[in-house]
Amino acid sequence: MSMRVLVTGGAGYIGSVTAHMIARAGYQILVVDNLSKGHRQAVGDLDLEVLDIGDATALRESCLRFKPEACLHFAARSLVGESRLEPALYFRTNVEGTANLLGALAAAGCRRLVFSSTAAVYGEPAGIPILEDDPRKPINPYGSTKLEVERILEEMSRAGDLRYASLRYFNAAGADVDAGLGEDHDPETHLIPRVIEAALGREPRAFIFGTDYPTLDGTCIRDYVHVKDLARAHVLALEHIDEEGGAFNLGNGQGFSVRQVIEAVKKVSGREFEVVERPRREGDPGILTASSERIAGALGWKAEHPGLEDIVGSAWSWHSEHPRGYTG
Ligand code: UDP
């Protein structure tokens, strides 16, 4: 298979792991990324054009030159807190940027898209585990903008203009250690890398946000899914896009609490560090876990690395080899 695949946001965390995996699977890749959050080092020897999806003209020229047969669309803003402070920015990047991309792809005759969506489209879950048809009621602009794009894709697909798969990621975690790719955000807001920073002594302590949730140990439960498993779902989505599409949850199907994550980091690192309990972080639901039965049935996807220590262990390996991230 040597389909030409455009990868927007391919210098970011999930985008780079996926871009390298699909390149290894024999696809021909062009990464476009504005490098605002992504890292040139994460693109390695793949072709890269530095451009912003807000620049409709540049995007169109790039598509007309490369003539993609499919697109994996990762480029987006993805910080929930920031989205509350700057909703217009999220609308511009996530919705308008995607509209620019859809126009550019159409101009180049490309009608296949795999979209990076999120569990945040559901908001407070109606039930656990979450199913794809459950109500979608986002509680922050980040989730709203992703849902808006899903609606556009659904309408375009109904009109026969597009084949698409929308992958609703739960908590992406871990690293592709063999490929030298991991999670390097600034600021870092995610639990696992933050706890690892404490284990590495780069932060004085780790924090637990909320200990009064109605869960077994009082802390939030999330569905952590290994980034390599996420990436593999994109390969499958691409392979089957002409027959299978729509929205797919992507999670392990099992949840782990904040305290369990902290214990796992202590175990895999062999380090002790201070853990401080803080009040709840605004807008955090107590439990978010996915039913991934749809993607299992339709695409044959199954998590190959579902264990917490496997996930946390890979993150620990990458962070201890790159204590200052890509630029260190
Ligand atoms: N969390 C925490 N301490 C931290 C960062 C996060 O206790 O330093 C909690 C957070 O409140 C949530 C869970 O860990 O319940 C996962 O948060 P993360 O930001 O990694 O992902 P989210 O589920 O919010 O997308």
Tab-separated table of C-alpha atoms and ligand atoms in Angstrom:
chain	number	residue	atom	x	y	z
A	1	MET	CA	0.000	0.000	0.000
A	2	SER	CA	1.587	3.289	-0.968
A	3	MET	CA	-1.278	5.718	-0.633
A	4	ARG	CA	-0.262	9.374	-0.244
A	5	VAL	CA	-1.371	10.595	3.180
A	6	LEU	CA	-1.359	14.160	4.414
A	7	VAL	CA	-0.836	14.350	8.184
A	8	THR	CA	-1.777	17.663	9.778
A	9	GLY	CA	-0.311	18.144	13.226
A	10	GLY	CA	2.167	15.357	12.550
A	11	ALA	CA	4.815	17.001	14.726
A	12	GLY	CA	2.617	16.674	17.812
A	13	TYR	CA	2.376	13.844	20.311
A	14	ILE	CA	-0.216	11.494	18.807
A	15	GLY	CA	0.338	12.812	15.273
A	16	SER	CA	4.052	12.032	15.223
A	17	VAL	CA	3.684	8.510	16.635
A	18	THR	CA	0.993	7.835	14.027
A	19	ALA	CA	2.858	9.459	11.122
A	20	HIS	CA	5.897	7.266	11.731
A	21	MET	CA	3.770	4.160	12.148
A	22	ILE	CA	1.914	4.701	8.868
A	23	ALA	CA	5.199	5.523	7.121
A	24	ARG	CA	6.549	2.173	8.360
A	25	ALA	CA	3.368	0.546	6.998
A	26	GLY	CA	4.380	1.786	3.535
A	27	TYR	CA	2.270	4.925	3.109
A	28	GLN	CA	3.799	8.043	1.588
A	29	ILE	CA	3.575	10.886	4.104
A	30	LEU	CA	3.559	14.655	4.048
A	31	VAL	CA	3.399	16.282	7.471
A	32	VAL	CA	2.049	19.807	7.761
A	33	ASP	CA	2.441	21.487	11.114
A	34	ASN	CA	2.901	25.075	12.279
A	35	LEU	CA	5.277	23.845	15.019
A	36	SER	CA	3.454	25.975	17.606
A	37	LYS	CA	3.195	22.963	19.903
A	38	GLY	CA	4.777	20.250	17.793
A	39	HIS	CA	8.477	19.459	17.509
A	40	ARG	CA	10.550	19.285	14.359
A	41	GLN	CA	12.592	16.495	15.992
A	42	ALA	CA	9.417	14.397	16.244
A	43	VAL	CA	8.990	14.528	12.451
A	44	GLY	CA	12.474	13.070	11.924
A	45	ASP	CA	13.089	12.144	8.304
A	46	LEU	CA	9.458	12.445	7.164
A	47	ASP	CA	8.641	15.267	4.717
A	48	LEU	CA	7.492	18.371	6.580
A	49	GLU	CA	5.911	21.613	5.422
A	50	VAL	CA	5.721	24.231	8.130
A	51	LEU	CA	2.351	25.873	7.666
A	52	ASP	CA	-0.700	26.843	9.655
A	53	ILE	CA	-4.092	25.353	8.840
A	54	GLY	CA	-5.403	28.904	9.288
A	55	ASP	CA	-3.616	29.757	6.023
A	56	ALA	CA	-6.164	28.462	3.511
A	57	THR	CA	-4.086	29.451	0.471
A	58	ALA	CA	-0.906	27.734	1.615
A	59	LEU	CA	-2.857	24.644	2.606
A	60	ARG	CA	-4.542	24.481	-0.782
A	61	GLU	CA	-1.245	24.877	-2.642
A	62	SER	CA	0.292	22.194	-0.519
A	63	CYS	CA	-2.593	19.795	-1.256
A	64	LEU	CA	-2.533	20.558	-4.979
A	65	ARG	CA	1.195	19.749	-5.034
A	66	PHE	CA	1.117	16.603	-2.878
A	67	LYS	CA	-2.255	15.273	-4.132
A	68	PRO	CA	-3.127	13.323	-0.978
A	69	GLU	CA	-5.412	10.328	-1.282
A	70	ALA	CA	-6.268	10.502	2.419
A	71	CYS	CA	-5.690	12.848	5.328
A	72	LEU	CA	-5.118	12.281	9.028
A	73	HIS	CA	-6.145	15.502	10.752
A	74	PHE	CA	-4.504	15.993	14.152
A	75	ALA	CA	-3.773	19.731	14.009
A	76	ALA	CA	-5.847	21.466	16.680
A	77	ARG	CA	-5.742	23.309	19.943
A	78	SER	CA	-6.486	20.890	22.758
A	79	LEU	CA	-6.253	22.523	26.182
A	80	VAL	CA	-9.582	22.532	27.974
A	81	GLY	CA	-8.655	25.387	30.352
A	82	GLU	CA	-7.300	27.577	27.548
A	83	SER	CA	-10.441	26.905	25.496
A	84	ARG	CA	-12.549	28.402	28.267
A	85	LEU	CA	-10.398	31.529	28.343
A	86	GLU	CA	-10.119	31.926	24.563
A	87	PRO	CA	-13.083	30.264	22.861
A	88	ALA	CA	-12.688	32.295	19.658
A	89	LEU	CA	-9.163	30.996	19.221
A	90	TYR	CA	-10.472	27.442	19.497
A	91	PHE	CA	-13.231	28.138	17.012
A	92	ARG	CA	-10.733	29.617	14.533
A	93	THR	CA	-8.184	26.836	14.778
A	94	ASN	CA	-10.354	23.787	15.272
A	95	VAL	CA	-13.429	24.662	13.199
A	96	GLU	CA	-12.237	27.217	10.635
A	97	GLY	CA	-8.886	25.454	10.274
A	98	THR	CA	-10.713	22.208	9.507
A	99	ALA	CA	-12.994	23.998	7.037
A	100	ASN	CA	-9.863	25.283	5.269
A	101	LEU	CA	-8.487	21.767	5.202
A	102	LEU	CA	-11.712	20.295	3.794
A	103	GLY	CA	-11.655	22.933	1.039
A	104	ALA	CA	-8.015	22.205	0.216
A	105	LEU	CA	-8.595	18.440	0.161
A	106	ALA	CA	-11.637	18.843	-2.075
A	107	ALA	CA	-9.627	21.016	-4.470
A	108	ALA	CA	-7.071	18.222	-4.700
A	109	GLY	CA	-9.786	15.585	-5.176
A	110	CYS	CA	-9.142	13.928	-1.799
A	111	ARG	CA	-12.237	12.497	-0.109
A	112	ARG	CA	-10.881	10.448	2.802
A	113	LEU	CA	-10.307	11.852	6.269
A	114	VAL	CA	-9.472	10.441	9.699
A	115	PHE	CA	-10.291	13.041	12.317
A	116	SER	CA	-8.835	13.348	15.822
A	117	SER	CA	-11.865	13.763	18.035
A	118	THR	CA	-12.167	13.453	21.768
A	119	ALA	CA	-14.109	12.068	24.708
A	120	ALA	CA	-14.769	15.740	25.510
A	121	VAL	CA	-17.607	15.685	22.949
A	122	TYR	CA	-19.690	13.797	25.540
A	123	GLY	CA	-19.310	16.202	28.479
A	124	GLU	CA	-20.703	14.665	31.674
A	125	PRO	CA	-21.319	11.042	30.683
A	126	ALA	CA	-24.881	9.736	30.673
A	127	GLY	CA	-23.587	6.271	31.570
A	128	ILE	CA	-20.358	4.319	31.952
A	129	PRO	CA	-18.833	2.944	29.787
A	130	ILE	CA	-19.608	5.619	27.199
A	131	LEU	CA	-21.092	4.482	23.886
A	132	GLU	CA	-20.801	6.366	20.587
A	133	ASP	CA	-24.541	7.104	20.451
A	134	ASP	CA	-24.690	8.529	23.970
A	135	PRO	CA	-25.691	12.202	24.198
A	136	ARG	CA	-23.011	14.623	23.106
A	137	LYS	CA	-23.144	17.640	25.380
A	138	PRO	CA	-19.685	19.162	25.633
A	139	ILE	CA	-19.005	21.283	28.703
A	140	ASN	CA	-16.136	23.340	27.295
A	141	PRO	CA	-15.287	25.091	24.006
A	142	TYR	CA	-12.631	22.486	23.195
A	143	GLY	CA	-15.280	19.736	23.185
A	144	SER	CA	-17.787	21.975	21.345
A	145	THR	CA	-15.377	22.735	18.512
A	146	LYS	CA	-14.548	19.050	18.039
A	147	LEU	CA	-18.257	18.186	18.008
A	148	GLU	CA	-18.906	20.954	15.481
A	149	VAL	CA	-16.347	19.400	13.143
A	150	GLU	CA	-17.888	15.941	13.623
A	151	ARG	CA	-21.237	17.383	12.538
A	152	ILE	CA	-19.703	18.904	9.410
A	153	LEU	CA	-18.038	15.589	8.538
A	154	GLU	CA	-21.281	13.710	9.082
A	155	GLU	CA	-23.184	16.051	6.768
A	156	MET	CA	-20.495	15.878	4.103
A	157	SER	CA	-20.463	12.127	4.285
A	158	ARG	CA	-24.255	12.010	4.010
A	159	ALA	CA	-24.002	14.180	0.893
A	160	GLY	CA	-21.507	11.691	-0.556
A	161	ASP	CA	-18.614	14.180	-0.489
A	162	LEU	CA	-16.404	12.441	2.051
A	163	ARG	CA	-15.467	9.124	3.638
A	164	TYR	CA	-14.417	9.741	7.221
A	165	ALA	CA	-13.646	8.158	10.559
A	166	SER	CA	-13.777	10.254	13.677
A	167	LEU	CA	-11.682	8.751	16.465
A	168	ARG	CA	-12.791	9.923	19.893
A	169	TYR	CA	-9.666	9.589	21.988
A	170	PHE	CA	-9.925	9.008	25.685
A	171	ASN	CA	-6.701	9.630	27.664
A	172	ALA	CA	-3.739	9.230	25.316
A	173	ALA	CA	-0.674	8.181	27.289
A	174	GLY	CA	2.715	6.489	27.080
A	175	ALA	CA	5.413	6.700	24.442
A	176	ASP	CA	6.748	4.944	21.360
A	177	VAL	CA	10.111	4.240	22.931
A	178	ASP	CA	11.585	2.386	19.929
A	179	ALA	CA	10.739	5.301	17.633
A	180	GLY	CA	12.088	7.795	20.216
A	181	LEU	CA	8.714	9.591	20.388
A	182	GLY	CA	6.920	10.778	23.503
A	183	GLU	CA	4.780	13.427	25.138
A	184	ASP	CA	6.326	16.896	25.365
A	185	HIS	CA	3.810	19.648	26.091
A	186	ASP	CA	4.431	23.133	27.380
A	187	PRO	CA	2.645	23.732	29.679
A	188	GLU	CA	2.145	20.111	30.706
A	189	THR	CA	-1.333	19.588	32.127
A	190	HIS	CA	-1.700	15.796	31.828
A	191	LEU	CA	-1.510	13.547	34.838
A	192	ILE	CA	1.066	10.931	33.799
A	193	PRO	CA	3.819	13.285	32.538
A	194	ARG	CA	3.223	15.600	35.498
A	195	VAL	CA	3.674	12.795	37.996
A	196	ILE	CA	6.764	11.641	36.091
A	197	GLU	CA	8.205	15.148	36.392
A	198	ALA	CA	7.866	14.792	40.161
A	199	ALA	CA	9.541	11.361	40.026
A	200	LEU	CA	12.390	12.870	37.984
A	201	GLY	CA	12.760	15.674	40.552
A	202	ARG	CA	11.933	18.301	37.913
A	203	GLU	CA	8.840	19.272	39.933
A	204	PRO	CA	8.931	19.313	43.736
A	205	ARG	CA	5.718	17.311	44.118
A	206	ALA	CA	2.758	15.672	42.376
A	207	PHE	CA	-0.809	16.839	42.842
A	208	ILE	CA	-4.098	14.992	43.136
A	209	PHE	CA	-6.979	17.190	42.004
A	210	GLY	CA	-9.967	16.028	44.017
A	211	THR	CA	-10.220	13.222	46.555
A	212	ASP	CA	-13.984	13.316	47.153
A	213	TYR	CA	-15.264	11.774	43.919
A	214	PRO	CA	-17.697	8.847	44.217
A	215	THR	CA	-15.022	6.336	43.185
A	216	LEU	CA	-13.277	3.541	45.054
A	217	ASP	CA	-10.437	5.743	46.330
A	218	GLY	CA	-12.085	9.143	45.904
A	219	THR	CA	-9.951	10.195	42.910
A	220	CYS	CA	-10.952	10.517	39.246
A	221	ILE	CA	-10.970	7.493	36.996
A	222	ARG	CA	-9.823	7.802	33.394
A	223	ASP	CA	-9.397	5.461	30.463
A	224	TYR	CA	-5.688	5.669	29.614
A	225	VAL	CA	-4.895	4.313	26.185
A	226	HIS	CA	-1.381	3.672	24.921
A	227	VAL	CA	-0.369	6.095	22.174
A	228	LYS	CA	0.862	3.169	20.055
A	229	ASP	CA	-2.599	1.599	20.299
A	230	LEU	CA	-4.117	4.933	19.270
A	231	ALA	CA	-1.750	5.162	16.327
A	232	ARG	CA	-2.600	1.633	15.201
A	233	ALA	CA	-6.280	2.553	15.190
A	234	HIS	CA	-5.457	5.189	12.544
A	235	VAL	CA	-3.749	2.599	10.368
A	236	LEU	CA	-6.857	0.399	10.589
A	237	ALA	CA	-9.183	3.351	10.006
A	238	LEU	CA	-7.245	4.220	6.835
A	239	GLU	CA	-7.247	0.633	5.602
A	240	HIS	CA	-11.020	0.317	6.021
A	241	ILE	CA	-12.166	3.857	5.301
A	242	ASP	CA	-13.895	2.983	2.068
A	243	GLU	CA	-16.167	0.493	3.870
A	244	GLU	CA	-16.331	1.577	7.525
A	245	GLY	CA	-16.707	5.072	8.879
A	246	GLY	CA	-18.371	7.368	11.375
A	247	ALA	CA	-17.430	7.918	15.002
A	248	PHE	CA	-15.429	5.463	17.085
A	249	ASN	CA	-14.507	5.595	20.753
A	250	LEU	CA	-10.890	4.781	21.426
A	251	GLY	CA	-10.147	3.689	24.946
A	252	ASN	CA	-8.874	0.729	26.880
A	253	GLY	CA	-12.282	0.005	28.283
A	254	GLN	CA	-10.858	-0.049	31.786
A	255	GLY	CA	-10.320	2.867	34.072
A	256	PHE	CA	-7.524	3.750	36.474
A	257	SER	CA	-7.702	6.247	39.303
A	258	VAL	CA	-5.292	9.119	39.900
A	259	ARG	CA	-3.931	7.291	42.936
A	260	GLN	CA	-3.360	4.134	40.874
A	261	VAL	CA	-1.450	6.164	38.297
A	262	ILE	CA	0.744	7.681	41.011
A	263	GLU	CA	1.444	4.249	42.481
A	264	ALA	CA	2.324	2.914	39.022
A	265	VAL	CA	4.795	5.779	38.468
A	266	LYS	CA	6.408	5.080	41.858
A	267	LYS	CA	6.691	1.400	40.997
A	268	VAL	CA	8.137	1.687	37.486
A	269	SER	CA	10.507	4.506	38.436
A	270	GLY	CA	11.552	3.158	41.832
A	271	ARG	CA	11.441	6.795	43.041
A	272	GLU	CA	9.623	8.343	45.988
A	273	PHE	CA	8.177	11.858	45.829
A	274	GLU	CA	5.742	14.045	47.693
A	275	VAL	CA	2.057	13.843	46.736
A	276	VAL	CA	-0.237	16.720	47.675
A	277	GLU	CA	-4.048	16.592	47.663
A	278	ARG	CA	-5.818	19.590	46.156
A	279	PRO	CA	-9.474	20.480	45.505
A	280	ARG	CA	-11.185	19.282	42.334
A	281	ARG	CA	-10.133	20.823	39.023
A	282	GLU	CA	-13.088	22.652	37.466
A	283	GLY	CA	-15.159	20.610	35.019
A	284	ASP	CA	-13.559	17.206	35.684
A	285	PRO	CA	-16.141	14.383	35.612
A	286	GLY	CA	-15.472	11.625	38.172
A	287	ILE	CA	-15.335	8.715	35.742
A	288	LEU	CA	-14.688	8.634	31.990
A	289	THR	CA	-14.283	5.232	30.409
A	290	ALA	CA	-15.103	4.128	26.895
A	291	SER	CA	-16.817	1.215	25.316
A	292	SER	CA	-14.558	0.448	22.357
A	293	GLU	CA	-16.780	-2.345	21.077
A	294	ARG	CA	-17.687	-0.499	17.903
A	295	ILE	CA	-14.084	-0.123	16.742
A	296	ALA	CA	-13.330	-3.682	17.834
A	297	GLY	CA	-16.198	-5.004	15.701
A	298	ALA	CA	-15.817	-2.720	12.691
A	299	LEU	CA	-12.041	-2.402	12.401
A	300	GLY	CA	-10.760	-5.305	14.486
A	301	TRP	CA	-8.945	-2.925	16.852
A	302	LYS	CA	-8.025	-4.073	20.323
A	303	ALA	CA	-5.627	-2.475	22.780
A	304	GLU	CA	-2.329	-4.373	22.710
A	305	HIS	CA	-0.946	-2.462	25.691
A	306	PRO	CA	-3.879	-2.148	28.095
A	307	GLY	CA	-1.906	-2.493	31.339
A	308	LEU	CA	-1.252	0.633	33.368
A	309	GLU	CA	2.346	-0.350	34.129
A	310	ASP	CA	3.036	-0.965	30.448
A	311	ILE	CA	1.668	2.483	29.570
A	312	VAL	CA	3.324	4.328	32.459
A	313	GLY	CA	6.547	2.328	32.006
A	314	SER	CA	6.886	3.471	28.380
A	315	ALA	CA	6.280	7.087	29.416
A	316	TRP	CA	8.870	6.740	32.180
A	317	SER	CA	11.454	5.316	29.734
A	318	TRP	CA	10.948	8.145	27.275
A	319	HIS	CA	10.954	10.919	29.881
A	320	SER	CA	14.007	9.566	31.669
A	321	GLU	CA	15.842	9.464	28.323
A	322	HIS	CA	14.551	12.961	27.406
A	323	PRO	CA	14.300	14.770	30.771
A	324	ARG	CA	13.898	18.098	29.004
A	325	GLY	CA	11.696	16.776	26.222
A	326	TYR	CA	12.724	17.092	22.575
A	327	THR	CA	14.671	20.296	23.040
A	328	GLY	CA	16.687	19.117	26.051
B	1	UDP	N1	-4.938	15.278	37.540
B	1	UDP	C1	-4.370	15.305	38.822
B	1	UDP	N2	-3.156	15.927	38.961
B	1	UDP	C2	-2.485	16.500	37.931
B	1	UDP	C3	-3.070	16.464	36.635
B	1	UDP	C4	-4.305	15.842	36.482
B	1	UDP	O1	-4.939	14.799	39.782
B	1	UDP	O2	-1.394	17.041	38.142
B	1	UDP	C5	-6.213	14.556	37.352
B	1	UDP	C6	-7.291	15.353	36.666
B	1	UDP	O3	-8.032	16.089	37.601
B	1	UDP	C7	-8.093	14.238	35.989
B	1	UDP	C8	-7.053	13.148	35.696
B	1	UDP	O4	-5.939	13.455	36.527
B	1	UDP	O5	-9.015	13.706	36.889
B	1	UDP	C9	-6.602	13.136	34.249
B	1	UDP	O6	-6.284	14.457	33.873
B	1	UDP	P1	-5.579	14.802	32.508
B	1	UDP	O7	-5.395	16.290	32.459
B	1	UDP	O8	-4.377	13.950	32.324
B	1	UDP	O9	-6.635	14.336	31.404
B	1	UDP	P2	-8.187	14.729	31.180
B	1	UDP	O10	-8.951	13.512	31.631
B	1	UDP	O11	-8.498	15.952	31.947
B	1	UDP	O12	-8.269	14.918	29.708
